[in-house]
Structure formats: C-alpha cells, structure tokens
Tab-separated table of C-alpha atoms in Angstrom:
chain	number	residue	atom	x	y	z
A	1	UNK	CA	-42.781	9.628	27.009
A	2	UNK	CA	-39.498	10.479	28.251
A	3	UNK	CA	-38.767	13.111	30.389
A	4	UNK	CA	-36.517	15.199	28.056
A	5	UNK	CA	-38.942	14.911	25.097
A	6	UNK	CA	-41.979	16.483	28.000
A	7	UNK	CA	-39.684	19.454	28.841
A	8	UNK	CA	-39.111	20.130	25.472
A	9	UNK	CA	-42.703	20.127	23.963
A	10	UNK	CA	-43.494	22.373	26.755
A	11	UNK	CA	-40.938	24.463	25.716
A	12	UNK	CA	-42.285	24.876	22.510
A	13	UNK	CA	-45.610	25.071	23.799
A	14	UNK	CA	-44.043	28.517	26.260
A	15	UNK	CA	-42.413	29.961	23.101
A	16	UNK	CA	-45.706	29.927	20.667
A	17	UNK	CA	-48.518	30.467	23.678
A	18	UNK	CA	-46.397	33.016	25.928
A	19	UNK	CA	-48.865	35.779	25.765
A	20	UNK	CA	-51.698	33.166	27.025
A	21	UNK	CA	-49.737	31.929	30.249
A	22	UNK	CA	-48.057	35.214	31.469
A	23	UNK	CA	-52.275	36.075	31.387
A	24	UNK	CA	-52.696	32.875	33.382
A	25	UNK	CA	-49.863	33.444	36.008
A	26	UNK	CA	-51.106	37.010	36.597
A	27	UNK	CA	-54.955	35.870	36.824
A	28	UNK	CA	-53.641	32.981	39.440
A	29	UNK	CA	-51.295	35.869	40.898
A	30	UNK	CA	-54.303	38.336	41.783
A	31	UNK	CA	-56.742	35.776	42.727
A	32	UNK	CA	-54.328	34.245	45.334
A	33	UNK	CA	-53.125	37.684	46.426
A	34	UNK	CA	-56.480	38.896	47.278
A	35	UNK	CA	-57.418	35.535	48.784
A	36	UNK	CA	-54.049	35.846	51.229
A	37	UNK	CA	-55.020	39.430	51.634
A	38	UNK	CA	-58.581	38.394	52.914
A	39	UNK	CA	-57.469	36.181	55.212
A	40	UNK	CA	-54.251	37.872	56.835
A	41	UNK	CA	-56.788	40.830	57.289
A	42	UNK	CA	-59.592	39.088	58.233
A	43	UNK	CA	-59.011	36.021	59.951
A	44	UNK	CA	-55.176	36.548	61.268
A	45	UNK	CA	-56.160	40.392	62.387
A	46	UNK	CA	-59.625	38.115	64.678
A	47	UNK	CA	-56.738	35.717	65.789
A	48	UNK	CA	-54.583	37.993	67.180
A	49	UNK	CA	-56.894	40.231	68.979
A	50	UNK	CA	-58.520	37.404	70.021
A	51	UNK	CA	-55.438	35.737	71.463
A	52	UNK	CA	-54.608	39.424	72.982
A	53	UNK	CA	-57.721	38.992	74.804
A	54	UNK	CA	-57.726	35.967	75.973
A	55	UNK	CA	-54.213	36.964	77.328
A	56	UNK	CA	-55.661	39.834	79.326
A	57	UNK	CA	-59.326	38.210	80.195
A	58	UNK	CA	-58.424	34.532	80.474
A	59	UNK	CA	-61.738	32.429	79.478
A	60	UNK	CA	-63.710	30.635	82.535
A	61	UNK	CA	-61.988	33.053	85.034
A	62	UNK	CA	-64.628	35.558	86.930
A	63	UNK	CA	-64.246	37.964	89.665
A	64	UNK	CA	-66.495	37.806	93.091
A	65	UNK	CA	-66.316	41.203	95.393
A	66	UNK	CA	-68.773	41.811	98.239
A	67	UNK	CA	-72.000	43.715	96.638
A	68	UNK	CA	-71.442	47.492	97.066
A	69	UNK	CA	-73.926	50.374	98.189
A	70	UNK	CA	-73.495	53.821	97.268
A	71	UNK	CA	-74.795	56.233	99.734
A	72	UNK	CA	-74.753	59.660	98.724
A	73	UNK	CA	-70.978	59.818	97.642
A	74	UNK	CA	-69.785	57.089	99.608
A	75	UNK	CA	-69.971	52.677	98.591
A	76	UNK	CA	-70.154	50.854	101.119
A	77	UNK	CA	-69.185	47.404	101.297
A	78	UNK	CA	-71.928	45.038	102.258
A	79	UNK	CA	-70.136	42.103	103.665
A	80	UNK	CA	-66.490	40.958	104.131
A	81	UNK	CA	-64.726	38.169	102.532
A	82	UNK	CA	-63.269	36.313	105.072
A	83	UNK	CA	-61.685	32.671	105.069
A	84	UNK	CA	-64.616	31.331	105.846
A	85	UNK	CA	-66.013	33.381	103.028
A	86	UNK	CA	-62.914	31.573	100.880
A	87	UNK	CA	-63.619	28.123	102.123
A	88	UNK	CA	-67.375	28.529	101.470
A	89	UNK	CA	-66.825	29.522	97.859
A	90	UNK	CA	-64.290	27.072	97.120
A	91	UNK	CA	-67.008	24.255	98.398
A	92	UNK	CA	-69.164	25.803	95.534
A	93	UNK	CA	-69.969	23.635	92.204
A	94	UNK	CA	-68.091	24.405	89.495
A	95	UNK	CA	-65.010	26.022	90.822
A	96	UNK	CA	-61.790	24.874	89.768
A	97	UNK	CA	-59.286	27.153	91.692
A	98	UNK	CA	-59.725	30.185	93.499
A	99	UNK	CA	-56.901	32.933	94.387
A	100	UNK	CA	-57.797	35.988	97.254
A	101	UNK	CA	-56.949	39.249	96.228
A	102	UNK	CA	-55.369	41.155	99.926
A	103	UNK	CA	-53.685	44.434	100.331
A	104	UNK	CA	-51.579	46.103	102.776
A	105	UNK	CA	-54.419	47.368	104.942
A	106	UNK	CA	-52.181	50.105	106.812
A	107	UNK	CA	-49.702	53.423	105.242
A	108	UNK	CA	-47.161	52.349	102.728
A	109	UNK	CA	-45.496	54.366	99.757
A	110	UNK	CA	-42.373	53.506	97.735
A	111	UNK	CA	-39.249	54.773	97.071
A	112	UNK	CA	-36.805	54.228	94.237
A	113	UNK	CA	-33.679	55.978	92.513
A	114	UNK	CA	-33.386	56.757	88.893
A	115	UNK	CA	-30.543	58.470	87.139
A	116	UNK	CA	-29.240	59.919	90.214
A	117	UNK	CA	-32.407	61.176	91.656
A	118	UNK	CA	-34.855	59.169	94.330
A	119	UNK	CA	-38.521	59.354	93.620
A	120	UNK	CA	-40.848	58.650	96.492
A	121	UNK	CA	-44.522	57.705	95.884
A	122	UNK	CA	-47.609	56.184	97.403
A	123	UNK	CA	-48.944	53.446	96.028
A	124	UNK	CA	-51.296	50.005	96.389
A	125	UNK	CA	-49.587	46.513	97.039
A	126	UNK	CA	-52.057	43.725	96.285
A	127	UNK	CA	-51.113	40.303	96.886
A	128	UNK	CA	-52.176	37.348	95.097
A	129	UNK	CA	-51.232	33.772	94.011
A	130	UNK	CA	-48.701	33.082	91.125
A	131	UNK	CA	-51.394	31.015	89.136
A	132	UNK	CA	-53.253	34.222	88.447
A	133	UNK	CA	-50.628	35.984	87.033
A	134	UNK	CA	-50.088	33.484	83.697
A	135	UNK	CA	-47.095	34.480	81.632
A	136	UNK	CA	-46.252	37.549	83.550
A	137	UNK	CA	-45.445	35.412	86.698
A	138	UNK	CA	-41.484	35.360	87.246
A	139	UNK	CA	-39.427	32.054	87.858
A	140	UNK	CA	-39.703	32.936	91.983
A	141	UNK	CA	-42.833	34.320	93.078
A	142	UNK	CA	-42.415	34.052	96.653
A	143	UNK	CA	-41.681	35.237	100.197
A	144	UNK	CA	-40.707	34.471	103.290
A	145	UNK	CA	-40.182	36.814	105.604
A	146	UNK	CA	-37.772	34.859	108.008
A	147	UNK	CA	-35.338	34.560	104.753
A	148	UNK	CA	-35.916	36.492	102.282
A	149	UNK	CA	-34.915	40.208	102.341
A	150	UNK	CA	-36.127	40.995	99.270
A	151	UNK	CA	-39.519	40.948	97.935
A	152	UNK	CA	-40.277	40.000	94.350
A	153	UNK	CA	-42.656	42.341	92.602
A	154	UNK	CA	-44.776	42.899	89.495
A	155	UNK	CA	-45.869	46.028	88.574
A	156	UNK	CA	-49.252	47.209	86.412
A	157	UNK	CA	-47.615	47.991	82.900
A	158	UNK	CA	-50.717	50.282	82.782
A	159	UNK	CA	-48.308	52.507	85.339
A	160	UNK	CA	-45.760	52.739	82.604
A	161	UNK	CA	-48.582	53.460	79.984
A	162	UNK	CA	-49.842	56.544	81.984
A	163	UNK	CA	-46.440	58.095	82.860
A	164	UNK	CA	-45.242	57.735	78.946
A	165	UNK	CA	-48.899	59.042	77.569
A	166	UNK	CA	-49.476	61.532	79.750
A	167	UNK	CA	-46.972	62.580	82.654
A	168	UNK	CA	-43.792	62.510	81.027
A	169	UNK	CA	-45.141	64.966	78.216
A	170	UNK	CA	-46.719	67.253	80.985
A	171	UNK	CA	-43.619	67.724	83.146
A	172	UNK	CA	-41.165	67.320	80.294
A	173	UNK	CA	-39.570	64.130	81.601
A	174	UNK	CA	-37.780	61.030	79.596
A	175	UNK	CA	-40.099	58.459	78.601
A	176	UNK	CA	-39.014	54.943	79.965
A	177	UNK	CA	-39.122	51.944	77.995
A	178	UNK	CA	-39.781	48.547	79.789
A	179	UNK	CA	-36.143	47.926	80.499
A	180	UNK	CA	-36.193	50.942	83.000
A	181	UNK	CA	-38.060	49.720	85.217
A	182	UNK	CA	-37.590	45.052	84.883
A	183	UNK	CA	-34.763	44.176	87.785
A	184	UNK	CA	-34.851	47.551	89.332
A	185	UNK	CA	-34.444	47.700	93.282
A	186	UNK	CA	-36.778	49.843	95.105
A	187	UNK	CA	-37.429	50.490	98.675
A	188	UNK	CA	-41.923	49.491	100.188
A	189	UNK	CA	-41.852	51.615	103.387
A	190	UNK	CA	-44.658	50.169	105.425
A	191	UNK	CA	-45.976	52.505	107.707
A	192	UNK	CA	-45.593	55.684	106.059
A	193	UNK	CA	-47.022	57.752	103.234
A	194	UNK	CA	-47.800	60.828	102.137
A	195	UNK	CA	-51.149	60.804	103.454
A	196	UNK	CA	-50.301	59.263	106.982
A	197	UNK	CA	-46.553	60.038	107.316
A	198	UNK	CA	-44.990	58.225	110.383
A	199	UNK	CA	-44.960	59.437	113.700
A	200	UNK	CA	-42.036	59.251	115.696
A	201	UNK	CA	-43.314	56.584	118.189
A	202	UNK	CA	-45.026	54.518	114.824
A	203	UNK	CA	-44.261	51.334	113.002
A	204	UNK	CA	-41.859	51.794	110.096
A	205	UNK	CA	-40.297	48.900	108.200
A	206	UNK	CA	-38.329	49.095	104.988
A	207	UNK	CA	-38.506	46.117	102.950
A	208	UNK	CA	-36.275	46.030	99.381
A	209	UNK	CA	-37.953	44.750	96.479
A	210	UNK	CA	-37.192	44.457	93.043
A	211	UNK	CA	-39.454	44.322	89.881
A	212	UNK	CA	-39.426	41.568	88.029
A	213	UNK	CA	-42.024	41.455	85.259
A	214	UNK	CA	-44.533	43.731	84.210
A	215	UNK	CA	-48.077	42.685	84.133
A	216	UNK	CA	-50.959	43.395	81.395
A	217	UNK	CA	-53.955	42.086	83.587
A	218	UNK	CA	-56.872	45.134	83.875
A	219	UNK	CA	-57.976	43.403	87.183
A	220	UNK	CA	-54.500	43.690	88.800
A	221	UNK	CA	-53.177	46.877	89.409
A	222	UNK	CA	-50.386	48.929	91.573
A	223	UNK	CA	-47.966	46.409	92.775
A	224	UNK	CA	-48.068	42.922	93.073
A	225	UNK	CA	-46.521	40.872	95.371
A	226	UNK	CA	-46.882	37.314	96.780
A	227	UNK	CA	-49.997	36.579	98.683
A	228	UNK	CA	-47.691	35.283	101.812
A	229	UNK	CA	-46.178	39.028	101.820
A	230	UNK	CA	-49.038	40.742	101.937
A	231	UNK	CA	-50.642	38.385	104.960
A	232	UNK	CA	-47.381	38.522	106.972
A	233	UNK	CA	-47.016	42.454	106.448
A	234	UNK	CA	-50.836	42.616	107.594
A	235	UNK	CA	-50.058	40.877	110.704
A	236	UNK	CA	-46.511	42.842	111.544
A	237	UNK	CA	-48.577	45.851	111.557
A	238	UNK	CA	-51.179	44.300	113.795
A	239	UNK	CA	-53.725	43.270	112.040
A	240	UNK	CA	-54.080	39.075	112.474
A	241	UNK	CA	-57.266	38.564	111.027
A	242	UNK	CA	-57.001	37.910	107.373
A	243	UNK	CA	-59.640	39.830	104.652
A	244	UNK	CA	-59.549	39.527	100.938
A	245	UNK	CA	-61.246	42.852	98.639
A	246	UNK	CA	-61.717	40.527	95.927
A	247	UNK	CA	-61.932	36.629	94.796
A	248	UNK	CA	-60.300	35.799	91.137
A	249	UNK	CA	-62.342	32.300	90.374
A	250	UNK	CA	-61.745	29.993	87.674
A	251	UNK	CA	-64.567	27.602	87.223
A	252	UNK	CA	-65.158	24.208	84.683
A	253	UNK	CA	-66.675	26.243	82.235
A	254	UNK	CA	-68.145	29.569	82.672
A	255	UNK	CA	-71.761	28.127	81.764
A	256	UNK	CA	-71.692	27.684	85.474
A	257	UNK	CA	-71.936	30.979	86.764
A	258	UNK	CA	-75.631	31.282	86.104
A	259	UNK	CA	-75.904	28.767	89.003
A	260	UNK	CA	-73.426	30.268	91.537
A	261	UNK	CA	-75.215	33.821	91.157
A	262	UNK	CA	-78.119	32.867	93.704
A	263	UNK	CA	-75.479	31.281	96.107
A	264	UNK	CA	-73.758	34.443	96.108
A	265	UNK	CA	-76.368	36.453	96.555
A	266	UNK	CA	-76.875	34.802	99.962
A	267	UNK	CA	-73.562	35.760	100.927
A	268	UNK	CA	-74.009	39.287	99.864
A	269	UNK	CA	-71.764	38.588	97.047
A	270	UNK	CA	-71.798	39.146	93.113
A	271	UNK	CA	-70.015	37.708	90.582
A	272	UNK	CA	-68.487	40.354	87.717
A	273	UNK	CA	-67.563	38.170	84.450
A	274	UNK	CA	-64.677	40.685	82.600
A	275	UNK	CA	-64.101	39.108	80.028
A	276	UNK	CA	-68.123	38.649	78.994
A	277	UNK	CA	-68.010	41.543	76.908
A	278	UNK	CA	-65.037	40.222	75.069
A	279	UNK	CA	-66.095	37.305	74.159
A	280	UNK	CA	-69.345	38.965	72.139
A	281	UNK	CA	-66.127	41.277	70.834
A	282	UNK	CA	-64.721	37.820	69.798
A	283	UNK	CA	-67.579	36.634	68.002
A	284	UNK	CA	-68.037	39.417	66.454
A	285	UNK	CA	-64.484	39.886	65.078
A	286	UNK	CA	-65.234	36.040	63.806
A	287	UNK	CA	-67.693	37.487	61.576
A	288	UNK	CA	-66.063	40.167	60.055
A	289	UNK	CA	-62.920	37.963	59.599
A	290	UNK	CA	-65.452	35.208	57.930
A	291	UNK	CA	-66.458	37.536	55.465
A	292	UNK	CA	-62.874	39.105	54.497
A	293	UNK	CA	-62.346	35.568	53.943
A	294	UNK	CA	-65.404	35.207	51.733
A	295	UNK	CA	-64.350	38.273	49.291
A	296	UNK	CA	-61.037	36.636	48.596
A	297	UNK	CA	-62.473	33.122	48.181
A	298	UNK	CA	-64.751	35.100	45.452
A	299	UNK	CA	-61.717	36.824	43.850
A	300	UNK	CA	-59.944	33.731	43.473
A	301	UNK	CA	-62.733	31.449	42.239
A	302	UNK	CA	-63.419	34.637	39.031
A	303	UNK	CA	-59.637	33.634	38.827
A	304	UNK	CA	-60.176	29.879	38.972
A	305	UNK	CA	-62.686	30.519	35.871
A	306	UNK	CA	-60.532	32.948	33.915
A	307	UNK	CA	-57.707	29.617	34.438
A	308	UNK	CA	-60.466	27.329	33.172
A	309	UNK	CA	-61.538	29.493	30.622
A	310	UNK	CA	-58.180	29.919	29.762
A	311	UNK	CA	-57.297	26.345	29.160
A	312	UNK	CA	-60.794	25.496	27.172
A	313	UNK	CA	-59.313	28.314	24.850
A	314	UNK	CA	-56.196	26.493	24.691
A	315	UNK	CA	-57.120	23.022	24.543
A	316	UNK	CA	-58.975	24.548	21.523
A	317	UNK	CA	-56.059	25.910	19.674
A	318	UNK	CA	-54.040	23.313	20.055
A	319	UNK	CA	-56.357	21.086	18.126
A	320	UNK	CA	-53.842	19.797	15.549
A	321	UNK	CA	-50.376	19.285	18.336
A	322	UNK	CA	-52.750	17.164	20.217
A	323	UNK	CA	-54.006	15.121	17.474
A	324	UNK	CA	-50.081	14.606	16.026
A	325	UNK	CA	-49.038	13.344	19.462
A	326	UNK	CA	-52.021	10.833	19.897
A	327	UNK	CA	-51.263	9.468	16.301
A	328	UNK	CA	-47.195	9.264	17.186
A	329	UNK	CA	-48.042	7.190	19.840
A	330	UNK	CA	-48.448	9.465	22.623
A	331	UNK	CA	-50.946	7.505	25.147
A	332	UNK	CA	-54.102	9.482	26.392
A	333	UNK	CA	-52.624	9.323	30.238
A	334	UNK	CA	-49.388	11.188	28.514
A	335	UNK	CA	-50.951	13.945	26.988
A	336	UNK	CA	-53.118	14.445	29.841
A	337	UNK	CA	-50.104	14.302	32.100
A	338	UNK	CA	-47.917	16.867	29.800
A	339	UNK	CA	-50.746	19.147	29.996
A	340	UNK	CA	-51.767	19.431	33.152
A	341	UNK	CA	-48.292	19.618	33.960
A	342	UNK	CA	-47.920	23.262	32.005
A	343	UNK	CA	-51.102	24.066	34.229
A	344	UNK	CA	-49.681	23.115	37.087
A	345	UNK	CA	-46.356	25.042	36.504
A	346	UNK	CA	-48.355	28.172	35.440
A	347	UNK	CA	-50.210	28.108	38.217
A	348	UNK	CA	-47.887	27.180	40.889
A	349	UNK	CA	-46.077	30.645	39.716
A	350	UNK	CA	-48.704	32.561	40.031
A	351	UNK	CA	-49.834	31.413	43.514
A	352	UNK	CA	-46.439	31.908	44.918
A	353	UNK	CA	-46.123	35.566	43.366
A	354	UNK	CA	-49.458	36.139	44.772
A	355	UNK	CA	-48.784	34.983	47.974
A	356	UNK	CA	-44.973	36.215	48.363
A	357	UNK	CA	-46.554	39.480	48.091
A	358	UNK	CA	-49.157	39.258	50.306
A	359	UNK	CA	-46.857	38.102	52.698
A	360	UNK	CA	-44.308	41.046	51.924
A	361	UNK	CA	-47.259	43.720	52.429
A	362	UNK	CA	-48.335	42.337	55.818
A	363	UNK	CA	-44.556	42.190	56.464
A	364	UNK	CA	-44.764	46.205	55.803
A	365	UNK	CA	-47.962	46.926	57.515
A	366	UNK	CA	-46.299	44.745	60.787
A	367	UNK	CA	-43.271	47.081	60.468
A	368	UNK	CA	-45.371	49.787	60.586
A	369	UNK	CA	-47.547	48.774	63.297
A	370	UNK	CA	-44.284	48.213	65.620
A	371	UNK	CA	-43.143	51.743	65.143
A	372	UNK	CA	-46.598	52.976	65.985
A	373	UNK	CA	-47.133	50.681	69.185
A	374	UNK	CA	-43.743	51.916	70.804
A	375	UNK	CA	-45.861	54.000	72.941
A	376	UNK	CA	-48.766	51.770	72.817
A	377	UNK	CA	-47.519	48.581	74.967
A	378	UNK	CA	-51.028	47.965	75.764
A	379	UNK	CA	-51.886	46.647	72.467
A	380	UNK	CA	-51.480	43.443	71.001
A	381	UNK	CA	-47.605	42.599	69.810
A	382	UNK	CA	-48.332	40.916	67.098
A	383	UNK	CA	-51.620	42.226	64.358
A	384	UNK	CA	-50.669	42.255	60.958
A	385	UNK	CA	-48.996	38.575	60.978
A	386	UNK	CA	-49.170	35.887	58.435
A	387	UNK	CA	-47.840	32.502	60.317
A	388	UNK	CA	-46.187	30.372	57.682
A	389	UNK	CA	-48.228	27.451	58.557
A	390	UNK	CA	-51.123	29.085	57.098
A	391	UNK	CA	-49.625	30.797	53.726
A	392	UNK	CA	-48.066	26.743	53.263
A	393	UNK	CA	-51.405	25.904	53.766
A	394	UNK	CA	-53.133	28.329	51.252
A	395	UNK	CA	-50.582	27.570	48.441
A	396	UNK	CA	-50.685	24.190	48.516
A	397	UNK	CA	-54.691	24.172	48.974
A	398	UNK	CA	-55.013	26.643	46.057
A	399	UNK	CA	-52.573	24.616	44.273
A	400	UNK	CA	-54.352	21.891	44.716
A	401	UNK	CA	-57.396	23.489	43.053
A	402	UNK	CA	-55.802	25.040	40.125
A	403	UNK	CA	-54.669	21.666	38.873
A	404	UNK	CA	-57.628	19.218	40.051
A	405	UNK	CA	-60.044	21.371	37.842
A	406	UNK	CA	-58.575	22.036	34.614
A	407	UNK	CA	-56.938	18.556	35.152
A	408	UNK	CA	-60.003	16.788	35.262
A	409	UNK	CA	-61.173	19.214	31.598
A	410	UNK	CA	-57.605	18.193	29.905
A	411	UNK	CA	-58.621	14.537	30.677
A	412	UNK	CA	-61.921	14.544	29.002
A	413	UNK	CA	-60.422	16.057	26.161
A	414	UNK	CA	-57.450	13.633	26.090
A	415	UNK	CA	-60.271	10.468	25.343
A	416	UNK	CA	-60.822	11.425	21.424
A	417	UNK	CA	-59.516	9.202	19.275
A	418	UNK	CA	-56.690	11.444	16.672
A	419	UNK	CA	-59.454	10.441	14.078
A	420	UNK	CA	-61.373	12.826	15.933
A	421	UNK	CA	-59.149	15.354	17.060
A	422	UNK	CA	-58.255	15.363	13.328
A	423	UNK	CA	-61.938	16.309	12.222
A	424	UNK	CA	-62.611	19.215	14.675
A	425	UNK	CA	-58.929	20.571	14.165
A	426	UNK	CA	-59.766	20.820	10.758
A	427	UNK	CA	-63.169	22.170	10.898
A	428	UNK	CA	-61.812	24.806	13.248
C-alpha cells in the first residue's frame, strides 16, 4: 500500500470516527498525566531530598569525639585526641581517610566592614582538610603562613540563615543575600575578644581573610579555615602540642562501624553516625515515592483498558472497511500496519499532552518553591523537578505500551479471511 493511499484512508477514518479518538487522546492524556504526576511527586520529590542529604550527610562518613561526662552542669571530656590518638585510628580496619577537626585554642573575634560601618564579633575558627568540605571547598584551600597574607575562609551558611530568620527582623536590619558576604575581606584578630580583650603587654595578630564559599555541612560550623592555619596559629600563640575536638572518618562502607565501636571504647572514644537517621528518612521517602508511583501506574493502566476497549469497539464498527480492503487486495500485514498506525498517532498525542502538562505544572510548583526558599537557603535547590531524561523515558515507555497492546488485538483481527469479515459485518 502506498504511502499516500495510508494517509488518506486514515483521513477518512479521522473525519467519520472523530468523536471516538478525541475520547482516546484524552483517556491516553489523563492516564499519562497522572502517571508523570505520580512520579515527579513521588519519586523525583525522594530523589531530590535524598540527593540534598546525601549532600549535607555524605554516606560512609562518621564522626569520633572523646566520650563526654556531664557533671552537674558541666561535660567533661574524658580523653584527648592527640596524634597519636590520629595515627591509632587511622591504623583501624575499615577506614578510608580521616580529617582532624582543631580550633584556635586561645581569644579571637572578627572584624569586617559593611556599607560603611565595621562590625566586630567573636566567633569559632575550626580548621579542617579540603576533602571534607566536598563541593563547598574553593579552588585554593590553603595557607602558609610564611607567604600568604591572606587566609581563605568558609563560613557556616547556617550564620546567614540565623541573621536573615531571626536577627535582621529583630533589630530592623537589611537581609543579606549570599553575594554579601562570597569574596568579602575581613579582619581574624587572634588574641582578642570580647570575652578576653587584649592586654596591653598580650599577643595580638591581625590576619586578613576573605570568604570564599559558604558551606551547608551541620557538623562544620563558625569559620573554616585550612587545617595548616589553625596548627600554625596554635603554635604562634604558644601552644606546640597539637589536639583535635573531633575526628570526621570515612570508612569502606559504614557496615564497619559496628566493629570499630569496641576499639573506641578502649580509647575512651565513641563514634556518632549523622547521617544514620537519614538514611531510615531515605528509605522511608523510597516508600512513599514507590507508592505515588503505584497510583499513577493504576491510572494509566484504567486508561490502557479504556484504549483497548476503545479499539475492540472500533475494530467492531469497522467491520465492512476492513473486509473491502482485504478483498481489494490489501495484505493482512497492511491493514494491521494502517491500524495500528491510527493507534499509535492517537496515542502518541495524548501521551505528549499528558506529559507536557505535567511537566508545565511541576514547572509552576518549582517557580513557586524558588520564591518561597529565598529565605530558606537551607533547603534543597531543586524539589519539584522533572529531568528530561525521565519524562523521554516515560513517553516513549508508555508509548511503547499503547501500541504493543492494541497492536497485538488489531493483528488477530487482521487473520479473517474477507469471507469472514463479510459474514460478521453483516450479521452485525
């Protein structure tokens, strides 16, 4: 059959049946638009909370402090991590990479000027390694004191979160957006804060550093600066001997924590797994996504039987056209070829409506969500997203469907002889 006469049978076929496949396209439609629906909600809504998570407790990564002791309304330290304490737990089975958490053990506070005026503030400077930091590192994460007179930093974007949510509205200031604070210059005085001002015959240094990313880990906050800073600092101010507060450990595979525990314990330390919690979170979110999933895959199979219900009625009615091709000379493969074709068309139109607005929706809702994160930086950036690799996916999967099924009906049909066709057109 040639090509022209195809298009215009199923032109004819569009004129006289219209009513029958506009039903079609809009079954097909609102089966595939609650299955994207489903799945951008579900599934994409898991992903990206998961992926936020796993951005802010990275998986196999654990924390090891000294064990505390409260007594009365003081905690106590037990024991202090040392380097020997770091080379000890680095010996350990199953750890991968370790990096020491050290602050500036002595006065500092921090000064910095912003639209004319200079704010002065105490404030915590932890150093650690550039591997811990993960994206929020900056291209140059280092120091050296001999060189370098200025000091990269990172600071907690928690900071930013606090003054916008609650101490700009309370004294009436500006709130800052990220940009007000990335590449600004500020003044660490060591020696001096409010607390322990310097004395006159004291040591006072002013180093310049500048802030260069801001950082979303929970376990890292204040300032951050390199490890090598916060060691040489330590040792300026007269204090040689190196101590870390904390240990950030990433081991093989966090199945073997259960075996460091009782090593730790004999060094009076303890192991505190952040991101344990989240990962039941995780699961959990798997679930619910799983069966969002499930209620659109049930939507669009009722629509999958209205289309096969749909083309029984038609195959049906068109009793008498089918039997006039197959005695014109139209082969069985060619019938079943023209009409699976219209199937395929229909369908195909209906999927992408459904899924174009699907797609537009979560579009909205993202547009939305952007607005109402502004002040909410400690949320995920992305939620309500629908990557393109996964809506080509579902149309061409639910394509797929909607012409392998009523394909395979059109083709049984298509064997009867026209003798046959004849007979039940006429007794219908």
């Amino acid at each position: 059959m040639r090509l022209s006469a195809a298009l215009t049978l199923s032109r004819i076929s569009f004129r006289t049946h219209w009513k029958t496949w506009l039903w079609i396209i809009a079954g097909m439609g609102i089966g595939t638009l609650a299955l994207g629906i489903s799945i951008f909600a579900g599934l994409g809504v898991s992903k990206s909370l998961k992926n936020h998570l796993n951005a802010i407790f990275p998986e196999n990564r654990v924390i090891i402090q000294p064990k505390m002791v409260d007594v009365q309304v003081l905690r106590v330290e037990t024991s202090t991590i040392t380097e020997d304490t770091l080379r000890q737990v680095r010996a350990l089975p199953g750890v991968k990479r370790i990096s020491p958490e050290a602050t500036l053990r002595f006065p500092v506070s921090a000064s910095a000027t912003l639209w004319g005026n200079t704010y002065t503030t105490d404030i915590t400077v932890t150093g650690v390694e550039p591997w811990l930091l993960g994206n929020d590192v900056p291209t140059t994460f280092t120091y050296n004191p001999e060189t370098d007179t200025q000091v990269p930093a990172i600071l907690a974007a928690y900071f930013l979160d606090l003054y916008n949510l609650a101490l700009a509205e309370g004294n009436k200031l500006p709130k800052l957006a990220p940009a007000a604070v990335l590449n600004r210059e500020f003044d660490l005085v060591l020696g001096s804060s409010s607390i322990h001002p310097a004395k006159a015959d004291g040591k006072m240094l002013v180093i310049t550093g500048k802030v260069c990313a801001l950082s979303r880990n929970p376990d890292l906050l204040g300032l951050l600066i390199p490890l090598s800073a916060v060691e040489s600092f330590n040792k300026w101010y007269g204090l040689p001997m190196a101590t870390y507060r904390r240990l950030h450990v990433e081991l093989d595979s966090i199945t073997a924590l259960d075996a460091l525990r009782p090593k730790l314990d004999a060094m009076k330390l303890e192991a505190v797994d952040p991101a344990g919690l989240w990962r039941r979170l995780a699961a959990f979110l798997d679930l619910i996504g799983l069966g969002f999933a499930a209620l659109g895959a049930l939507v669009f199979v009722l629509a999958m039987a209205y289309l096969l219900a749909s083309v029984s009625w038609m195959l049906a009615r068109r009793q008498r056209e089918r039997a006039m091709f197959l005695t014109l000379g139209c082969s069985r493969r060619e019938l079943t070829i023209l009409m699976t074709g219209e199937t395929a068309v229909l369908s195909g139109i209906g999927i992408a409506l459904g899924l174009g607005l699907s797609v537009a929706l979560f579009h909205l809702a993202n547009i939305w969500y952007h607005a109402w994160r502004a002040d909410r930086t400690y949320l995920p950036t992305e939620l309500f997203a629908a990557p393109w690799s996964w809506v080509i996916a579902i149309g061409f999967i639910c394509w797929g469907i909607a012409i392998l099924f009523p394909g395979y009906r059109i083709h049984r049909e298509s064997r009867e002889t026209p003798i046959v066709a004849l007979t039940e057109a006429e007794m219908r």
